[in-house]
């Protein structure tokens, strides 16, 4: 190792000389983690990529129990390898090699380090693995010559690697037709923060490379819902991204699932436990999306969690509670995608959540769901929702009555529709709502 770096042993003998030890039995020397760490740092500083790879491969795949076998070693890019059980390679070594890979835009080789890093450090240095994954996700946007770097495949590869850590050998590579990922037996599991960083990185890819990559954002959202520990609380950034992905990929079920995830992530069994602050206070609180430590941020001019990406910016607080407007946006997406039953499920939770939710929002949600049922000619569902509004509130609007009339018309029940119009004209319902021209 010192021969590779061009160092003289006696110059550093006082600090790391103990890293060398002679084996009494076979007379071969042993490299410990301190020597490997120092050598890799120097190789990184001198940009000696080939030597750094050679040192890393030897330490990771060939150096077993203090012996240097003469077998041909695997490369870092391989997903199958034979490692020495007693060899310790610090996370700082992985980060040093990663820096060299970033300089040369070697994305594939960098991603292949994940397996080895988790195997070597997943048990004893989970924070170090987190730091390595954070650095890996935060890939440079431009190469050293100024060329723009395409990062969509990089995010996709990291997603597959994280899923492999969670599930083992159950996902096939897109690039390989007949090869499966190797399962990993490690106690390490990616944290919510790691998944969130990958999600934000994928959003930036979709915003600045191609809108088609919102499908990747969708995939990461679903992977988070499946793999993030139940003790983690969903925050507004991830909630906003999930709704954006649902809208831009035309996936209304994702919108419903993200809202449901917000309920589950806090261990909520009843919707009336969701809110803890007045809606007006929520709307008036300013807190933009925070930047992450490594510079990754959800670069959106609109920090409002419930608005569509094209909407004007508004202020929003950064708490785990689901804002009423997020429900409204999710319901709109479900109704527009003909998933009216999912919209009704969210409506039932939201209408019971908190008496401080503005009545105008509850009324709009009811009207949206009723319009969705009316479009499909579902008379019974539409009439049932109208009955709920009349008996429990909020007060129906002319659009709510119009939805019932439309559903009846779709089923050619003209007489019943006429009766509703006459009752509205005579105020039989007692709510003072009069029919509008569209009702006729």
Short mmCIF file of C-alpha atoms in Angstrom, two decimals:
data_model
loop_
_atom_site.label_atom_id
_atom_site.label_comp_id
_atom_site.label_asym_id
_atom_site.label_seq_id
_atom_site.Cartn_x
_atom_site.Cartn_y
_atom_site.Cartn_z
CA UNK A 1 0.00 0.00 0.00
CA UNK A 2 2.77 2.44 0.86
CA UNK A 3 4.63 1.47 -2.28
CA UNK A 4 1.53 2.47 -4.29
CA UNK A 5 1.30 5.85 -2.61
CA UNK A 6 5.01 6.57 -2.98
CA UNK A 7 5.36 7.10 0.78
CA UNK A 8 8.33 6.01 2.85
CA UNK A 9 7.41 3.81 5.75
CA UNK A 10 9.78 5.49 8.22
CA UNK A 11 8.06 8.86 7.62
CA UNK A 12 4.82 7.62 9.08
CA UNK A 13 6.02 4.75 11.25
CA UNK A 14 5.17 6.62 14.43
CA UNK A 15 1.54 7.07 13.39
CA UNK A 16 0.53 3.97 11.47
CA UNK A 17 3.56 1.74 11.59
CA UNK A 18 1.66 -0.59 13.88
CA UNK A 19 -0.56 -1.37 10.91
CA UNK A 20 2.10 -3.77 9.72
CA UNK A 21 2.59 -6.94 11.65
CA UNK A 22 4.49 -10.09 10.84
CA UNK A 23 2.73 -13.41 11.04
CA UNK A 24 4.75 -15.91 13.06
CA UNK A 25 3.27 -18.84 11.18
CA UNK A 26 3.55 -17.89 7.49
CA UNK A 27 5.77 -14.82 7.49
CA UNK A 28 3.30 -12.65 5.58
CA UNK A 29 2.39 -9.14 6.65
CA UNK A 30 -1.11 -7.93 7.50
CA UNK A 31 -2.72 -4.63 6.52
CA UNK A 32 -5.20 -3.23 9.01
CA UNK A 33 -7.91 -0.63 8.44
CA UNK A 34 -5.72 2.32 9.47
CA UNK A 35 -3.14 1.70 6.76
CA UNK A 36 -5.78 1.19 4.08
CA UNK A 37 -7.54 4.40 5.13
CA UNK A 38 -4.37 6.51 5.02
CA UNK A 39 -3.22 5.04 1.71
CA UNK A 40 -6.62 5.59 0.07
CA UNK A 41 -6.77 9.19 1.24
CA UNK A 42 -3.37 9.92 -0.31
CA UNK A 43 -4.29 8.17 -3.55
CA UNK A 44 -7.44 10.28 -3.73
CA UNK A 45 -5.48 13.48 -3.17
CA UNK A 46 -3.10 12.50 -5.98
CA UNK A 47 -5.98 11.40 -8.28
CA UNK A 48 -4.47 7.94 -8.77
CA UNK A 49 -7.66 6.09 -9.59
CA UNK A 50 -6.08 2.90 -10.95
CA UNK A 51 -3.94 2.40 -7.85
CA UNK A 52 -6.89 3.20 -5.59
CA UNK A 53 -9.00 0.54 -7.31
CA UNK A 54 -6.18 -1.97 -7.07
CA UNK A 55 -5.72 -1.33 -3.35
CA UNK A 56 -9.45 -1.47 -2.68
CA UNK A 57 -9.97 -4.70 -4.63
CA UNK A 58 -7.07 -6.37 -2.92
CA UNK A 59 -8.23 -5.35 0.54
CA UNK A 60 -11.89 -6.17 -0.07
CA UNK A 61 -11.66 -9.40 -2.04
CA UNK A 62 -8.26 -11.03 -1.56
CA UNK A 63 -6.84 -10.09 1.81
CA UNK A 64 -8.26 -12.81 4.08
CA UNK A 65 -7.17 -13.33 7.67
CA UNK A 66 -3.81 -11.66 7.09
CA UNK A 67 -2.85 -13.68 4.02
CA UNK A 68 -2.39 -12.32 0.54
CA UNK A 69 -3.62 -15.12 -1.74
CA UNK A 70 -2.61 -15.15 -5.36
CA UNK A 71 -6.04 -15.78 -6.89
CA UNK A 72 -7.37 -13.41 -9.50
CA UNK A 73 -9.46 -10.86 -7.61
CA UNK A 74 -12.85 -9.54 -8.71
CA UNK A 75 -13.28 -5.96 -9.75
CA UNK A 76 -15.27 -3.37 -7.82
CA UNK A 77 -17.87 -3.43 -10.58
CA UNK A 78 -18.74 -7.06 -9.87
CA UNK A 79 -21.85 -7.87 -7.85
CA UNK A 80 -20.44 -11.22 -6.70
CA UNK A 81 -17.31 -11.40 -4.61
CA UNK A 82 -15.45 -13.37 -2.00
CA UNK A 83 -14.37 -11.31 0.96
CA UNK A 84 -12.16 -11.82 3.95
CA UNK A 85 -14.23 -12.04 7.12
CA UNK A 86 -11.67 -10.26 9.28
CA UNK A 87 -10.88 -7.42 6.89
CA UNK A 88 -12.15 -4.05 8.08
CA UNK A 89 -12.60 -1.29 5.51
CA UNK A 90 -13.78 1.99 6.97
CA UNK A 91 -16.54 4.01 5.37
CA UNK A 92 -14.00 6.79 4.83
CA UNK A 93 -12.20 4.46 2.39
CA UNK A 94 -15.40 4.06 0.38
CA UNK A 95 -15.90 7.82 0.35
CA UNK A 96 -12.33 8.41 -0.85
CA UNK A 97 -12.83 5.99 -3.73
CA UNK A 98 -16.23 7.54 -4.41
CA UNK A 99 -14.61 10.97 -4.78
CA UNK A 100 -12.36 9.56 -7.50
CA UNK A 101 -15.32 7.98 -9.27
CA UNK A 102 -17.18 11.29 -9.16
CA UNK A 103 -14.23 13.05 -10.77
CA UNK A 104 -14.40 10.60 -13.67
CA UNK A 105 -18.24 10.29 -13.70
CA UNK A 106 -18.04 6.53 -13.09
CA UNK A 107 -21.61 6.12 -11.89
CA UNK A 108 -21.91 2.35 -12.32
CA UNK A 109 -18.73 1.61 -10.41
CA UNK A 110 -19.79 3.97 -7.63
CA UNK A 111 -23.20 2.34 -7.22
CA UNK A 112 -21.59 -1.09 -7.07
CA UNK A 113 -19.78 0.04 -3.92
CA UNK A 114 -23.10 0.00 -2.03
CA UNK A 115 -23.16 -3.77 -1.58
CA UNK A 116 -19.60 -3.91 -0.26
CA UNK A 117 -20.02 -0.90 2.03
CA UNK A 118 -23.17 -2.35 3.58
CA UNK A 119 -21.53 -5.77 4.03
CA UNK A 120 -18.42 -4.28 5.61
CA UNK A 121 -19.97 -1.58 7.79
CA UNK A 122 -23.72 -2.21 8.05
CA UNK A 123 -23.34 -3.83 11.45
CA UNK A 124 -20.88 -1.50 13.20
CA UNK A 125 -21.03 1.86 11.42
CA UNK A 126 -24.56 2.59 10.23
CA UNK A 127 -23.97 6.34 10.36
CA UNK A 128 -20.92 5.90 8.14
CA UNK A 129 -23.02 3.96 5.61
CA UNK A 130 -25.60 6.76 5.73
CA UNK A 131 -22.87 9.32 4.99
CA UNK A 132 -21.58 7.24 2.09
CA UNK A 133 -25.06 6.85 0.58
CA UNK A 134 -25.72 10.57 1.01
CA UNK A 135 -22.53 11.41 -0.86
CA UNK A 136 -23.35 8.85 -3.54
CA UNK A 137 -26.83 10.29 -4.13
CA UNK A 138 -25.44 13.83 -4.38
CA UNK A 139 -23.70 13.29 -7.71
CA UNK A 140 -22.19 16.27 -9.58
CA UNK A 141 -24.43 17.78 -12.27
CA UNK A 142 -21.47 18.58 -14.53
CA UNK A 143 -18.22 16.80 -15.31
CA UNK A 144 -14.84 18.39 -14.95
CA UNK A 145 -14.91 19.51 -18.61
CA UNK A 146 -18.28 21.21 -18.08
CA UNK A 147 -20.40 18.56 -19.81
CA UNK A 148 -23.87 18.08 -18.34
CA UNK A 149 -24.20 14.71 -16.58
CA UNK A 150 -27.36 12.62 -17.04
CA UNK A 151 -28.42 11.39 -13.61
CA UNK A 152 -31.66 9.50 -14.27
CA UNK A 153 -29.96 6.09 -14.58
CA UNK A 154 -27.87 6.91 -11.49
CA UNK A 155 -31.01 7.46 -9.39
CA UNK A 156 -32.61 4.33 -10.86
CA UNK A 157 -29.56 2.21 -9.97
CA UNK A 158 -29.48 3.51 -6.40
CA UNK A 159 -33.20 2.77 -6.07
CA UNK A 160 -32.64 -0.85 -7.09
CA UNK A 161 -29.70 -1.13 -4.71
CA UNK A 162 -31.72 0.19 -1.76
CA UNK A 163 -34.58 -2.17 -2.59
CA UNK A 164 -32.09 -5.03 -2.76
CA UNK A 165 -30.93 -4.15 0.74
CA UNK A 166 -34.53 -4.20 1.95
CA UNK A 167 -35.75 -7.30 0.16
CA UNK A 168 -32.77 -9.33 -1.03
CA UNK A 169 -32.82 -11.22 -4.27
CA UNK A 170 -36.27 -10.36 -5.59
CA UNK A 171 -35.76 -7.61 -8.16
CA UNK A 172 -34.26 -7.95 -11.61
CA UNK A 173 -31.91 -5.44 -13.17
CA UNK A 174 -33.41 -3.57 -16.10
CA UNK A 175 -30.09 -3.79 -17.91
CA UNK A 176 -29.66 -7.57 -17.34
CA UNK A 177 -32.14 -9.99 -18.84
CA UNK A 178 -31.12 -13.08 -16.89
CA UNK A 179 -29.24 -11.90 -13.81
CA UNK A 180 -30.66 -11.18 -10.37
CA UNK A 181 -29.20 -8.90 -7.76
CA UNK A 182 -27.40 -10.68 -4.96
CA UNK A 183 -29.31 -10.57 -1.67
CA UNK A 184 -27.64 -8.77 1.21
CA UNK A 185 -27.61 -10.20 4.71
CA UNK A 186 -27.02 -7.12 6.82
CA UNK A 187 -28.82 -5.47 9.73
CA UNK A 188 -28.47 -2.10 7.97
CA UNK A 189 -31.65 -0.60 6.56
CA UNK A 190 -31.76 2.73 4.69
CA UNK A 191 -33.26 5.47 6.84
CA UNK A 192 -36.10 7.83 5.99
CA UNK A 193 -33.52 10.58 5.39
CA UNK A 194 -31.69 8.49 2.78
CA UNK A 195 -34.90 7.67 0.92
CA UNK A 196 -35.92 11.32 1.06
CA UNK A 197 -32.59 12.49 -0.40
CA UNK A 198 -32.96 10.03 -3.27
CA UNK A 199 -36.53 11.21 -3.85
CA UNK A 200 -35.48 14.87 -3.99
CA UNK A 201 -32.60 14.03 -6.32
CA UNK A 202 -35.04 12.24 -8.66
CA UNK A 203 -37.34 15.29 -8.59
CA UNK A 204 -34.47 17.50 -9.71
CA UNK A 205 -33.73 15.01 -12.50
CA UNK A 206 -37.36 15.16 -13.62
CA UNK A 207 -37.41 18.96 -13.49
CA UNK A 208 -34.14 19.60 -15.29
CA UNK A 209 -33.66 16.58 -17.60
CA UNK A 210 -37.03 15.25 -18.74
CA UNK A 211 -40.56 15.24 -17.38
CA UNK A 212 -40.77 11.54 -18.28
CA UNK A 213 -38.60 10.87 -15.25
CA UNK A 214 -41.54 11.64 -12.96
CA UNK A 215 -42.25 7.92 -13.32
CA UNK A 216 -38.99 7.37 -11.44
CA UNK A 217 -40.19 9.76 -8.72
CA UNK A 218 -43.39 7.72 -8.57
CA UNK A 219 -41.38 4.51 -8.12
CA UNK A 220 -39.31 5.99 -5.31
CA UNK A 221 -42.45 7.24 -3.54
CA UNK A 222 -43.89 3.74 -3.60
CA UNK A 223 -40.59 2.23 -2.47
CA UNK A 224 -40.54 4.64 0.47
CA UNK A 225 -44.09 3.71 1.47
CA UNK A 226 -43.12 0.04 1.40
CA UNK A 227 -39.69 0.21 3.03
CA UNK A 228 -39.47 3.19 5.39
CA UNK A 229 -39.77 2.18 9.07
CA UNK A 230 -43.24 2.72 10.50
CA UNK A 231 -41.74 4.87 13.26
CA UNK A 232 -40.77 7.54 10.71
CA UNK A 233 -43.14 10.47 10.25
CA UNK A 234 -43.96 11.74 6.79
CA UNK A 235 -43.08 15.42 6.29
CA UNK A 236 -44.54 18.05 4.01
CA UNK A 237 -41.74 17.89 1.44
CA UNK A 238 -42.32 14.21 0.74
CA UNK A 239 -46.09 14.72 0.87
CA UNK A 240 -45.86 17.50 -1.71
CA UNK A 241 -43.58 15.45 -3.98
CA UNK A 242 -45.92 12.47 -3.75
CA UNK A 243 -48.88 14.56 -4.87
CA UNK A 244 -46.83 16.14 -7.66
CA UNK A 245 -45.79 12.68 -8.88
CA UNK A 246 -49.38 11.45 -8.71
CA UNK A 247 -50.56 14.37 -10.85
CA UNK A 248 -47.75 14.34 -13.40
CA UNK A 249 -47.85 10.55 -13.90
CA UNK A 250 -51.67 10.45 -13.84
CA UNK A 251 -51.66 8.01 -10.94
CA UNK A 252 -54.56 8.93 -8.63
CA UNK A 253 -53.99 5.85 -6.50
CA UNK A 254 -50.57 7.23 -5.53
CA UNK A 255 -52.27 10.40 -4.26
CA UNK A 256 -54.57 8.30 -2.07
CA UNK A 257 -51.72 6.08 -0.90
CA UNK A 258 -49.54 9.06 0.06
CA UNK A 259 -52.35 10.50 2.19
CA UNK A 260 -52.94 7.08 3.75
CA UNK A 261 -49.20 6.81 4.41
CA UNK A 262 -49.39 10.10 6.30
CA UNK A 263 -52.05 8.56 8.55
CA UNK A 264 -50.10 5.33 9.11
CA UNK A 265 -46.70 6.94 9.63
CA UNK A 266 -47.93 8.60 12.81
CA UNK A 267 -49.76 5.50 14.03
CA UNK A 268 -53.14 7.14 13.49
CA UNK A 269 -56.20 4.94 13.73
CA UNK A 270 -58.71 7.79 13.80
CA UNK A 271 -58.72 10.74 11.48
CA UNK A 272 -59.66 13.12 14.30
CA UNK A 273 -56.08 12.80 15.57
CA UNK A 274 -54.53 14.20 12.40
CA UNK A 275 -54.73 17.93 13.10
CA UNK A 276 -53.33 19.89 15.98
CA UNK A 277 -53.43 23.47 14.77
CA UNK A 278 -55.97 25.88 13.34
CA UNK A 279 -56.14 25.94 9.56
CA UNK A 280 -55.70 29.72 9.44
CA UNK A 281 -52.57 29.52 11.59
CA UNK A 282 -51.32 26.78 9.29
CA UNK A 283 -51.84 28.91 6.20
CA UNK A 284 -50.22 31.97 7.74
CA UNK A 285 -47.04 30.22 8.90
CA UNK A 286 -43.98 30.69 6.72
CA UNK A 287 -41.39 27.96 6.39
CA UNK A 288 -39.90 27.16 3.00
CA UNK A 289 -38.43 23.81 2.12
CA UNK A 290 -35.13 23.41 3.96
CA UNK A 291 -31.95 22.51 2.11
CA UNK A 292 -30.35 19.22 3.06
CA UNK A 293 -26.86 19.06 4.47
CA UNK A 294 -25.28 17.94 1.20
CA UNK A 295 -26.86 20.68 -0.89
CA UNK A 296 -29.70 18.61 -2.32
CA UNK A 297 -32.95 20.48 -2.19
CA UNK A 298 -36.40 20.32 -3.67
CA UNK A 299 -35.86 23.19 -6.05
CA UNK A 300 -39.45 24.32 -6.61
CA UNK A 301 -40.69 27.89 -6.79
CA UNK A 302 -43.93 26.76 -5.15
CA UNK A 303 -43.45 25.47 -1.59
CA UNK A 304 -47.20 24.96 -1.09
CA UNK A 305 -47.75 21.31 -0.30
CA UNK A 306 -51.23 21.00 -1.75
CA UNK A 307 -50.99 23.02 -4.93
CA UNK A 308 -50.21 21.60 -8.36
CA UNK A 309 -46.73 22.39 -9.73
CA UNK A 310 -48.15 25.18 -11.89
CA UNK A 311 -49.85 27.02 -9.01
CA UNK A 312 -48.72 30.27 -7.47
CA UNK A 313 -46.56 30.09 -4.33
CA UNK A 314 -48.06 30.28 -0.87
CA UNK A 315 -46.75 29.92 2.66
CA UNK A 316 -46.77 26.62 4.49
CA UNK A 317 -45.50 25.31 7.80
CA UNK A 318 -43.26 22.27 8.04
CA UNK A 319 -45.11 19.84 10.29
CA UNK A 320 -46.20 16.23 9.85
CA UNK A 321 -49.92 17.05 10.03
CA UNK A 322 -51.89 16.67 6.82
CA UNK A 323 -53.19 20.10 5.74
CA UNK A 324 -56.80 20.25 4.53
CA UNK A 325 -55.69 21.52 1.14
CA UNK A 326 -53.60 18.36 0.65
CA UNK A 327 -56.80 16.34 1.05
CA UNK A 328 -58.51 18.63 -1.46
CA UNK A 329 -55.78 18.19 -4.03
CA UNK A 330 -55.68 14.41 -3.60
CA UNK A 331 -59.46 14.19 -3.93
CA UNK A 332 -59.33 16.24 -7.13
CA UNK A 333 -56.71 13.88 -8.58
CA UNK A 334 -58.74 10.79 -7.67
CA UNK A 335 -61.96 12.18 -9.13
CA UNK A 336 -60.19 13.26 -12.32
CA UNK A 337 -58.70 9.76 -12.61
CA UNK A 338 -62.08 8.01 -12.14
CA UNK A 339 -61.05 6.68 -8.72
CA UNK A 340 -64.08 8.16 -6.98
CA UNK A 341 -64.23 5.51 -4.25
CA UNK A 342 -60.68 6.44 -3.19
CA UNK A 343 -61.70 10.08 -3.14
CA UNK A 344 -64.69 9.24 -0.95
CA UNK A 345 -62.45 7.33 1.45
CA UNK A 346 -60.31 10.44 1.96
CA UNK A 347 -63.42 12.60 2.26
CA UNK A 348 -64.75 10.44 5.08
CA UNK A 349 -61.49 10.79 7.00
CA UNK A 350 -61.11 14.49 6.32
CA UNK A 351 -64.70 15.39 7.22
CA UNK A 352 -64.19 13.82 10.66
CA UNK A 353 -60.67 15.13 11.20
CA UNK A 354 -61.23 18.47 12.84
CA UNK A 355 -64.15 20.84 13.29
CA UNK A 356 -61.78 23.74 12.54
CA UNK A 357 -61.37 22.71 8.88
CA UNK A 358 -63.04 25.50 6.87
CA UNK A 359 -66.58 24.60 5.87
CA UNK A 360 -65.94 25.90 2.37
CA UNK A 361 -63.21 23.27 1.86
CA UNK A 362 -65.38 20.44 3.19
CA UNK A 363 -68.22 21.57 0.91
CA UNK A 364 -65.91 21.65 -2.11
CA UNK A 365 -64.63 18.15 -1.32
CA UNK A 366 -68.18 16.80 -1.07
CA UNK A 367 -69.13 18.49 -4.33
CA UNK A 368 -66.09 17.06 -6.12
CA UNK A 369 -66.86 13.49 -5.02
CA UNK A 370 -70.54 13.90 -5.87
CA UNK A 371 -69.63 15.20 -9.32
CA UNK A 372 -67.41 12.16 -9.82
CA UNK A 373 -70.25 9.79 -8.96
CA UNK A 374 -72.71 11.79 -11.07
CA UNK A 375 -70.41 11.57 -14.09
CA UNK A 376 -70.63 7.79 -13.88
CA UNK A 377 -74.37 7.82 -13.30
CA UNK A 378 -74.11 6.48 -9.72
CA UNK A 379 -77.38 7.83 -8.35
CA UNK A 380 -77.38 6.07 -4.99
CA UNK A 381 -73.87 7.22 -4.01
CA UNK A 382 -74.61 10.78 -5.10
CA UNK A 383 -77.88 10.93 -3.17
CA UNK A 384 -76.25 9.42 -0.10
CA UNK A 385 -73.60 12.15 0.00
CA UNK A 386 -76.26 14.82 -0.45
CA UNK A 387 -78.17 13.33 2.48
CA UNK A 388 -75.02 13.47 4.62
CA UNK A 389 -74.58 17.15 3.81
CA UNK A 390 -78.22 17.91 4.62
CA UNK A 391 -78.13 16.02 7.94
CA UNK A 392 -74.58 16.64 9.21
CA UNK A 393 -73.25 19.53 7.14
CA UNK A 394 -71.77 21.37 5.51
CA UNK A 395 -74.71 23.09 3.86
CA UNK A 396 -75.12 21.82 0.27
CA UNK A 397 -74.42 24.17 -2.61
CA UNK A 398 -76.30 24.43 -5.86
CA UNK A 399 -73.49 22.37 -7.42
CA UNK A 400 -74.18 19.53 -5.00
CA UNK A 401 -77.83 19.48 -6.00
CA UNK A 402 -76.76 19.78 -9.61
CA UNK A 403 -74.65 16.62 -9.25
CA UNK A 404 -77.69 14.64 -8.05
CA UNK A 405 -79.80 16.02 -10.88
CA UNK A 406 -77.09 15.10 -13.40
CA UNK A 407 -76.86 11.53 -12.05
CA UNK A 408 -80.64 11.16 -12.32
CA UNK A 409 -80.57 12.53 -15.86
CA UNK A 410 -77.83 10.05 -16.79
CA UNK A 411 -80.24 7.29 -15.73
CA UNK A 412 -83.22 8.95 -17.48
CA UNK A 413 -85.04 9.57 -14.19
CA UNK A 414 -86.47 12.88 -15.36
CA UNK A 415 -89.45 12.91 -12.98
CA UNK A 416 -87.28 12.51 -9.87
CA UNK A 417 -84.89 15.17 -11.13
CA UNK A 418 -87.82 17.54 -11.66
CA UNK A 419 -89.01 16.89 -8.11
CA UNK A 420 -85.65 18.00 -6.72
CA UNK A 421 -85.76 21.21 -8.76
CA UNK A 422 -89.29 21.94 -7.54
CA UNK A 423 -88.25 21.30 -3.93
CA UNK A 424 -85.36 23.70 -4.35
CA UNK A 425 -87.66 26.37 -5.77
CA UNK A 426 -90.09 26.00 -2.87
CA UNK A 427 -87.26 25.70 -0.29
CA UNK A 428 -88.57 22.35 0.95
CA UNK A 429 -85.05 21.43 2.03
CA UNK A 430 -84.81 24.51 4.25
CA UNK A 431 -81.31 25.50 3.15
CA UNK A 432 -82.30 28.35 0.84
CA UNK A 433 -80.41 26.91 -2.13
CA UNK A 434 -82.07 27.76 -5.45
CA UNK A 435 -81.50 26.01 -8.76
CA UNK A 436 -79.18 27.66 -11.27
CA UNK A 437 -79.59 27.56 -15.06
CA UNK A 438 -77.30 24.53 -15.31
CA UNK A 439 -79.71 22.59 -13.06
CA UNK A 440 -82.35 22.75 -15.75
#
